[in-house]
Tab-separated table of C-alpha atoms and ligand atoms in Angstrom:
chain	number	residue	atom	x	y	z
A	1158	MET	CA	12.376	-5.729	49.416
A	1159	LYS	CA	10.556	-3.632	51.922
A	1160	ALA	CA	8.464	-5.502	54.627
A	1161	ALA	CA	6.775	-4.669	57.964
A	1162	VAL	CA	8.081	-7.341	60.363
A	1163	LEU	CA	6.535	-8.106	63.722
A	1164	GLN	CA	9.894	-8.514	65.601
A	1165	GLU	CA	8.251	-9.124	68.848
A	1166	VAL	CA	4.887	-8.375	70.535
A	1167	GLY	CA	4.479	-4.591	70.317
A	1168	ARG	CA	7.421	-4.050	68.042
A	1169	LEU	CA	6.773	-3.667	64.253
A	1170	GLU	CA	9.643	-2.621	62.088
A	1171	ILE	CA	10.124	-1.715	58.452
A	1172	VAL	CA	13.127	-3.770	57.267
A	1173	ASP	CA	14.783	-4.535	53.992
A	1174	MET	CA	14.832	-8.173	53.432
A	1175	PRO	CA	15.667	-10.538	50.622
A	1176	ARG	CA	12.919	-11.107	48.163
A	1177	PRO	CA	11.319	-14.626	48.632
A	1178	ARG	CA	11.922	-17.349	46.068
A	1179	PRO	CA	9.238	-19.892	45.171
A	1180	GLU	CA	9.547	-23.415	46.456
A	1181	PRO	CA	8.804	-26.211	43.934
A	1182	GLY	CA	5.101	-26.213	43.594
A	1183	GLY	CA	4.802	-22.683	45.099
A	1184	ILE	CA	4.622	-19.156	43.640
A	1185	VAL	CA	5.756	-15.635	44.441
A	1186	ILE	CA	3.386	-12.622	44.026
A	1187	ARG	CA	4.011	-8.908	44.050
A	1188	VAL	CA	1.534	-7.884	46.829
A	1189	GLU	CA	-0.665	-5.132	45.365
A	1190	ALA	CA	-3.080	-4.708	48.303
A	1191	CYS	CA	-3.106	-6.144	51.823
A	1192	ALA	CA	-5.872	-5.077	54.150
A	1193	VAL	CA	-5.396	-4.549	57.885
A	1194	CYS	CA	-7.690	-6.795	59.914
A	1195	GLY	CA	-8.744	-6.641	63.577
A	1196	THR	CA	-6.607	-9.685	64.054
A	1197	ASP	CA	-3.465	-7.791	62.953
A	1198	VAL	CA	-4.204	-5.402	65.816
A	1199	LYS	CA	-4.509	-8.203	68.236
A	1200	CYS	CA	-1.330	-9.806	67.057
A	1201	TYR	CA	0.673	-6.652	67.342
A	1202	HIS	CA	-0.527	-6.004	70.994
A	1203	SER	CA	-0.831	-9.478	72.385
A	1204	GLY	CA	0.889	-11.806	69.909
A	1205	HIS	CA	-0.788	-14.965	68.566
A	1206	ARG	CA	-0.373	-18.592	69.619
A	1207	LEU	CA	0.486	-19.526	66.039
A	1208	ILE	CA	2.980	-16.654	65.391
A	1209	VAL	CA	6.574	-17.059	66.286
A	1210	PRO	CA	8.308	-13.804	65.564
A	1211	PRO	CA	9.962	-12.435	63.533
A	1212	ARG	CA	7.098	-12.604	61.076
A	1213	VAL	CA	5.626	-10.477	58.278
A	1214	THR	CA	1.828	-10.450	59.165
A	1215	GLY	CA	-1.036	-9.449	56.878
A	1216	HIS	CA	-3.482	-12.055	55.463
A	1217	GLU	CA	-6.040	-10.307	53.382
A	1218	LEU	CA	-4.317	-9.774	50.169
A	1219	ALA	CA	-4.144	-9.831	46.441
A	1220	GLY	CA	-1.320	-9.365	43.954
A	1221	ALA	CA	0.196	-10.375	40.682
A	1222	ILE	CA	2.310	-13.500	40.200
A	1223	THR	CA	6.002	-12.718	39.450
A	1224	GLU	CA	7.568	-16.173	39.823
A	1225	LEU	CA	6.386	-19.767	39.504
A	1226	GLY	CA	8.048	-22.699	41.271
A	1227	LYS	CA	8.782	-25.986	39.461
A	1228	ASP	CA	5.775	-27.963	38.392
A	1229	VAL	CA	3.009	-25.242	38.987
A	1230	LYS	CA	0.181	-25.850	36.610
A	1231	GLY	CA	-2.729	-23.581	35.662
A	1232	LEU	CA	-1.043	-20.447	36.840
A	1233	ALA	CA	1.133	-17.947	34.929
A	1234	VAL	CA	3.454	-15.031	35.648
A	1235	GLY	CA	1.294	-11.910	35.449
A	1236	ASP	CA	-1.850	-13.585	36.638
A	1237	ARG	CA	-3.838	-11.241	39.012
A	1238	VAL	CA	-4.731	-13.472	41.993
A	1239	ALA	CA	-6.195	-13.327	45.513
A	1240	VAL	CA	-4.700	-15.725	48.086
A	1241	ALA	CA	-6.922	-17.445	50.713
A	1242	PRO	CA	-4.646	-17.246	53.868
A	1243	ALA	CA	-6.121	-20.359	55.628
A	1244	VAL	CA	-4.180	-23.280	54.123
A	1245	PRO	CA	-5.887	-26.695	54.732
A	1246	CYS	CA	-3.752	-29.901	54.580
A	1247	GLY	CA	-6.131	-31.592	52.144
A	1248	GLU	CA	-5.599	-34.967	53.881
A	1249	CYS	CA	-7.121	-34.963	57.360
A	1250	VAL	CA	-10.559	-36.347	58.201
A	1251	TYR	CA	-12.097	-32.756	58.065
A	1252	CYS	CA	-10.480	-31.902	54.741
A	1253	ARG	CA	-11.801	-35.184	53.292
A	1254	ARG	CA	-15.266	-34.316	54.504
A	1255	GLY	CA	-15.058	-30.970	52.737
A	1256	ILE	CA	-14.935	-28.731	55.799
A	1257	GLN	CA	-11.354	-27.428	55.294
A	1258	SER	CA	-11.984	-24.497	57.582
A	1259	MET	CA	-11.842	-27.130	60.426
A	1260	CYS	CA	-8.611	-28.800	59.087
A	1261	ASP	CA	-6.662	-30.482	61.820
A	1262	ASN	CA	-3.304	-29.351	60.376
A	1263	LEU	CA	-4.444	-25.937	59.294
A	1264	THR	CA	-1.580	-23.345	58.683
A	1265	ALA	CA	-2.107	-19.680	57.668
A	1266	ILE	CA	-0.320	-17.066	55.696
A	1267	GLY	CA	0.741	-14.238	57.998
A	1268	TYR	CA	0.939	-16.680	60.835
A	1269	HIS	CA	3.029	-19.756	59.905
A	1270	TYR	CA	4.283	-18.140	56.674
A	1271	ASP	CA	5.182	-14.603	55.979
A	1272	GLY	CA	2.233	-12.465	54.925
A	1273	GLY	CA	1.193	-9.619	52.847
A	1274	PHE	CA	2.648	-6.399	54.555
A	1275	ALA	CA	5.630	-6.649	52.159
A	1276	GLU	CA	6.379	-5.862	48.546
A	1277	TYR	CA	6.605	-9.718	47.603
A	1278	MET	CA	5.249	-12.712	49.269
A	1279	ALA	CA	5.868	-16.432	48.755
A	1280	VAL	CA	2.752	-18.724	48.526
A	1281	PRO	CA	3.679	-22.144	49.715
A	1282	PRO	CA	3.010	-25.324	47.692
A	1283	VAL	CA	0.485	-26.669	50.060
A	1284	ALA	CA	-1.622	-23.489	49.514
A	1285	VAL	CA	-1.272	-23.662	45.661
A	1286	ARG	CA	-2.068	-27.381	45.747
A	1287	ASN	CA	-5.239	-26.939	47.865
A	1288	GLY	CA	-6.917	-24.121	45.788
A	1289	CYS	CA	-5.935	-21.095	47.910
A	1290	VAL	CA	-4.802	-19.093	44.774
A	1291	ASN	CA	-7.689	-17.783	42.717
A	1292	LYS	CA	-7.510	-15.566	39.717
A	1293	LEU	CA	-9.423	-12.275	39.793
A	1294	PRO	CA	-12.446	-11.901	37.590
A	1295	ALA	CA	-12.200	-9.204	35.041
A	1296	GLY	CA	-12.765	-5.743	36.357
A	1297	VAL	CA	-12.116	-6.649	40.101
A	1298	SER	CA	-9.513	-4.373	41.657
A	1299	PHE	CA	-6.672	-5.654	43.938
A	1300	GLU	CA	-8.235	-3.758	46.759
A	1301	ALA	CA	-11.698	-5.259	46.307
A	1302	ALA	CA	-10.081	-8.734	45.886
A	1303	ALA	CA	-8.033	-8.438	49.099
A	1304	LEU	CA	-11.323	-8.143	50.844
A	1305	ALA	CA	-12.474	-11.488	49.481
A	1306	GLU	CA	-11.058	-12.978	52.583
A	1307	PRO	CA	-13.215	-11.351	55.166
A	1308	LEU	CA	-16.210	-11.951	52.738
A	1309	ALA	CA	-15.270	-15.557	52.559
A	1310	CYS	CA	-15.473	-15.864	56.402
A	1311	CYS	CA	-18.996	-14.219	56.153
A	1312	ILE	CA	-20.058	-16.785	53.473
A	1313	ASN	CA	-18.952	-19.593	55.765
A	1314	ALA	CA	-20.907	-18.083	58.583
A	1315	GLN	CA	-24.029	-17.646	56.499
A	1316	GLU	CA	-23.960	-21.088	55.151
A	1317	LEU	CA	-23.902	-22.237	58.799
A	1318	THR	CA	-26.915	-20.060	59.655
A	1319	HIS	CA	-28.767	-21.199	56.448
A	1320	MET	CA	-29.319	-17.662	55.575
A	1321	GLY	CA	-32.053	-17.434	52.937
A	1322	LEU	CA	-35.063	-15.826	51.258
A	1323	GLY	CA	-37.298	-13.709	53.483
A	1324	HIS	CA	-35.201	-13.837	56.589
A	1325	ILE	CA	-35.167	-11.135	59.184
A	1326	VAL	CA	-31.519	-10.620	60.086
A	1327	VAL	CA	-29.798	-8.694	62.905
A	1328	VAL	CA	-26.068	-8.183	62.770
A	1329	ILE	CA	-24.495	-6.835	66.090
A	1330	GLY	CA	-21.350	-4.847	65.345
A	1331	ALA	CA	-21.071	-2.334	62.453
A	1332	GLY	CA	-17.417	-2.830	61.629
A	1333	PRO	CA	-16.162	-4.293	58.284
A	1334	ILE	CA	-17.419	-7.811	59.172
A	1335	GLY	CA	-20.846	-6.445	60.240
A	1336	CYS	CA	-21.076	-4.509	56.926
A	1337	LEU	CA	-20.164	-7.487	54.775
A	1338	ASN	CA	-22.609	-9.674	56.614
A	1339	VAL	CA	-25.370	-7.254	55.915
A	1340	GLN	CA	-24.528	-7.034	52.242
A	1341	LEU	CA	-24.328	-10.733	52.055
A	1342	ALA	CA	-27.600	-11.285	53.828
A	1343	ARG	CA	-29.279	-8.887	51.426
A	1344	SER	CA	-27.852	-10.775	48.396
A	1345	CYS	CA	-29.131	-14.096	49.909
A	1346	GLY	CA	-32.621	-12.568	49.929
A	1347	ALA	CA	-33.142	-11.417	53.408
A	1348	ALA	CA	-36.333	-9.394	53.821
A	1349	LYS	CA	-35.046	-7.032	56.408
A	1350	THR	CA	-31.558	-6.387	57.854
A	1351	MET	CA	-30.819	-4.476	61.100
A	1352	LEU	CA	-27.380	-3.395	62.126
A	1353	VAL	CA	-26.721	-2.734	65.792
A	1354	ASP	CA	-23.674	-0.839	67.344
A	1355	VAL	CA	-22.948	1.364	70.352
A	1356	SER	CA	-21.022	3.915	68.159
A	1357	PRO	CA	-22.917	6.474	66.197
A	1358	GLU	CA	-19.771	6.964	64.188
A	1359	ARG	CA	-19.516	3.285	63.260
A	1360	LEU	CA	-23.253	3.280	62.335
A	1361	ARG	CA	-22.669	6.413	60.087
A	1362	MET	CA	-19.724	4.645	58.305
A	1363	SER	CA	-21.732	1.501	57.796
A	1364	ALA	CA	-24.294	3.283	55.619
A	1365	ILE	CA	-22.515	1.673	52.637
A	1366	ALA	CA	-23.962	-1.685	53.825
A	1367	GLN	CA	-27.447	-0.316	53.263
A	1368	ALA	CA	-28.978	-2.071	56.338
A	1369	ASP	CA	-32.770	-1.389	56.474
A	1370	LEU	CA	-32.447	-0.167	60.007
A	1371	CYS	CA	-29.597	0.965	62.233
A	1372	ILE	CA	-30.046	0.651	66.040
A	1373	ASN	CA	-27.814	2.555	68.464
A	1374	SER	CA	-27.780	0.128	71.528
A	1375	ARG	CA	-26.366	2.754	73.715
A	1376	GLN	CA	-29.428	4.912	73.225
A	1377	GLU	CA	-32.080	2.156	73.152
A	1378	ASP	CA	-32.515	-1.410	74.298
A	1379	ALA	CA	-31.627	-3.404	71.133
A	1380	VAL	CA	-33.535	-6.537	72.232
A	1381	LYS	CA	-36.742	-4.611	72.772
A	1382	ARG	CA	-36.339	-2.761	69.439
A	1383	VAL	CA	-35.741	-6.019	67.532
A	1384	MET	CA	-38.765	-7.633	69.123
A	1385	ALA	CA	-40.905	-4.546	68.263
A	1386	GLU	CA	-39.668	-4.458	64.660
A	1387	THR	CA	-40.592	-8.203	64.288
A	1388	GLY	CA	-43.986	-8.138	65.820
A	1389	GLY	CA	-42.646	-9.884	68.926
A	1390	LEU	CA	-41.204	-12.822	66.911
A	1391	GLY	CA	-37.553	-12.006	67.053
A	1392	ALA	CA	-35.009	-12.318	64.191
A	1393	ASP	CA	-34.511	-15.390	62.094
A	1394	VAL	CA	-30.821	-14.925	62.090
A	1395	VAL	CA	-28.672	-12.994	64.595
A	1396	ILE	CA	-24.901	-12.614	63.933
A	1397	THR	CA	-22.517	-11.100	66.516
A	1398	ALA	CA	-19.805	-9.413	64.504
A	1399	CYS	CA	-17.876	-8.238	67.653
A	1400	SER	CA	-15.879	-9.493	70.512
A	1401	VAL	CA	-18.384	-8.547	73.262
A	1402	GLY	CA	-19.991	-11.204	75.562
A	1403	ALA	CA	-22.838	-8.913	76.368
A	1404	ALA	CA	-23.746	-8.739	72.548
A	1405	GLN	CA	-23.883	-12.626	72.475
A	1406	GLU	CA	-26.158	-12.524	75.497
A	1407	GLN	CA	-28.387	-10.111	73.691
A	1408	ALA	CA	-28.449	-12.185	70.511
A	1409	LEU	CA	-29.828	-15.130	72.577
A	1410	LEU	CA	-32.677	-12.854	73.695
A	1411	MET	CA	-33.604	-11.473	70.153
A	1412	VAL	CA	-33.587	-14.638	68.077
A	1413	ALA	CA	-36.826	-16.108	66.844
A	1414	LYS	CA	-38.132	-19.624	67.668
A	1415	ARG	CA	-36.252	-22.043	65.431
A	1416	GLY	CA	-33.938	-19.186	64.451
A	1417	VAL	CA	-30.064	-19.199	64.464
A	1418	VAL	CA	-27.597	-17.228	66.414
A	1419	ASP	CA	-24.081	-17.099	65.006
A	1420	PHE	CA	-21.225	-16.115	67.188
A	1421	PHE	CA	-18.931	-14.694	64.540
A	1422	GLY	CA	-16.443	-12.777	66.631
A	1423	GLY	CA	-14.520	-14.733	69.284
A	1424	LEU	CA	-14.400	-13.371	72.867
A	1425	PRO	CA	-11.235	-12.135	74.599
A	1426	LYS	CA	-9.369	-15.201	75.918
A	1427	ASP	CA	-9.449	-14.040	79.527
A	1428	LYS	CA	-13.217	-13.558	79.263
A	1429	PRO	CA	-14.740	-16.266	77.130
A	1430	THR	CA	-17.714	-17.103	79.273
A	1431	ILE	CA	-21.246	-15.693	78.827
A	1432	HIS	CA	-24.510	-16.100	80.732
A	1433	PHE	CA	-26.636	-18.511	78.704
A	1434	ASP	CA	-30.084	-19.445	80.029
A	1435	SER	CA	-30.311	-22.848	78.460
A	1436	ASN	CA	-34.121	-22.845	78.949
A	1437	LEU	CA	-34.246	-20.187	76.200
A	1438	THR	CA	-33.133	-22.641	73.594
A	1439	HIS	CA	-35.075	-25.434	75.233
A	1440	TYR	CA	-38.350	-23.709	74.872
A	1441	ARG	CA	-37.675	-21.757	71.718
A	1442	GLU	CA	-35.788	-24.489	69.790
A	1443	PHE	CA	-33.135	-22.050	68.271
A	1444	TYR	CA	-29.656	-22.984	67.172
A	1445	VAL	CA	-26.481	-21.494	68.214
A	1446	VAL	CA	-23.399	-21.883	65.867
A	1447	GLY	CA	-19.938	-20.382	65.585
A	1448	ASN	CA	-17.687	-20.049	62.696
A	1449	HIS	CA	-13.954	-19.872	62.318
A	1450	GLY	CA	-12.159	-18.657	59.049
A	1451	SER	CA	-13.102	-20.134	55.719
A	1452	ALA	CA	-12.268	-22.918	53.167
A	1453	PRO	CA	-10.715	-22.199	49.693
A	1454	ARG	CA	-13.988	-22.578	48.040
A	1455	HIS	CA	-15.552	-19.745	50.179
A	1456	ASN	CA	-12.699	-17.507	48.834
A	1457	ALA	CA	-13.446	-18.475	45.211
A	1458	LEU	CA	-17.114	-17.818	45.828
A	1459	ALA	CA	-16.361	-14.464	47.404
A	1460	LEU	CA	-14.323	-13.403	44.349
A	1461	SER	CA	-17.173	-14.407	41.992
A	1462	LEU	CA	-19.757	-12.508	43.938
A	1463	ILE	CA	-17.404	-9.367	43.901
A	1464	GLY	CA	-16.852	-9.881	40.141
A	1465	ALA	CA	-20.613	-10.118	39.534
A	1466	GLY	CA	-21.166	-6.909	41.465
A	1467	LYS	CA	-23.319	-8.580	44.046
A	1468	ILE	CA	-21.032	-7.456	46.979
A	1469	ASP	CA	-19.272	-4.209	46.918
A	1470	THR	CA	-16.042	-4.795	49.008
A	1471	GLN	CA	-14.323	-1.766	47.294
A	1472	SER	CA	-16.515	0.750	49.208
A	1473	LEU	CA	-15.326	-0.580	52.540
A	1474	VAL	CA	-11.765	0.828	51.793
A	1475	THR	CA	-11.471	4.082	53.712
A	1476	HIS	CA	-7.574	4.483	53.921
A	1477	ARG	CA	-4.624	3.610	51.800
A	1478	LEU	CA	-1.048	3.611	53.077
A	1479	PRO	CA	2.381	2.565	52.002
A	1480	ILE	CA	4.246	-0.343	53.822
A	1481	ASP	CA	6.214	2.221	55.905
A	1482	LYS	CA	2.949	3.327	57.428
A	1483	THR	CA	1.654	-0.197	58.373
A	1484	LEU	CA	1.669	0.736	62.089
A	1485	ASP	CA	-0.516	3.750	61.335
A	1486	GLY	CA	-2.863	1.456	59.519
A	1487	ILE	CA	-2.961	-0.746	62.617
A	1488	GLY	CA	-3.768	2.275	64.752
A	1489	ILE	CA	-6.538	3.406	62.474
A	1490	THR	CA	-8.078	0.027	62.538
A	1491	GLU	CA	-7.737	-0.241	66.388
A	1492	ARG	CA	-9.354	3.138	66.947
A	1493	ALA	CA	-12.083	2.371	64.340
A	1494	GLU	CA	-11.382	5.549	62.449
A	1495	GLY	CA	-12.223	3.837	59.237
A	1496	LEU	CA	-13.480	0.591	57.861
A	1497	LYS	CA	-10.610	-0.977	55.895
A	1498	VAL	CA	-7.066	0.235	55.609
A	1499	ILE	CA	-5.188	-1.102	52.523
A	1500	ILE	CA	-1.396	-1.389	52.779
A	1501	SER	CA	0.411	-1.476	49.410
A	1502	GLY	CA	4.039	-1.563	48.355
A	1503	ALA	CA	3.207	-0.555	44.851
B	178	ZN	ZN1	-8.812	-11.099	58.711
B	179	ZN	ZN1	-6.884	-31.026	56.764
């Protein structure tokens, strides 16, 4: 089968490799859609602490089951499924508490196991056992289902921010994660959503998210504008969907008293420190949270929201490429020429 293999940092090759076979308790799927993520760009250029090359990357994916390992129950050949890439162990203290995204023994498809930039992919037994394989609701395309993964991460984030009815929400960063967060906030009953970015091009592409207001923070002071839009109160929830320390600092200045700031995007590892005047949270009693990945149940919920038409992930897809062009897909994502690029072997 054809696969895009990260041979070493900065070298991605299209190779012909043997089709994977299912382990007992595992399955094999034909990958129908695998979306390129910002993380794929990072892994290509800088590697990842959990990836030991050679490795097939790609972790936002959906496909059809072609083979079942021994003793797999509840799934059948031909089933259309999405696979949650973050695989919890199911046994550590965090898994037992139900916060599988914080699993102490977390492994991930596209990192520890070969991922979705290939014609076929094996899903390991630990993933099948822990609920990472979910059937697609009727009418959901493989492309829309592949984007259940980033949506699952947004659901995790918005659970942590207690997003809810009547909230005024600011999302900084108008990429795919920003767009999904805006859509999700609207479906949670947010009264007003504002999307902030420095790029007019990004803000134009993000129109599909239907934010109530777009703010170009290169042309105007985003903190001032948010305070003006909220009658001086600030936003109930501010989510930073970018990897920029200055955006995190702005978020701390535009959140309302008792509001919540969520640092969704991590910062570059050589620049992880921000200026945080702790008296802000002392006097204004706001919360600051972060989020990392998602649990299998977030992926299942993401699929049902997509299936019910509450979140339109399909409209985020701007490019479609064959496996041979995976590197082009990484380039398009890196240069922010589109929102989501789908790689497909079909
Ligand atoms: Zn991703
Ligand atoms: Zn665990």
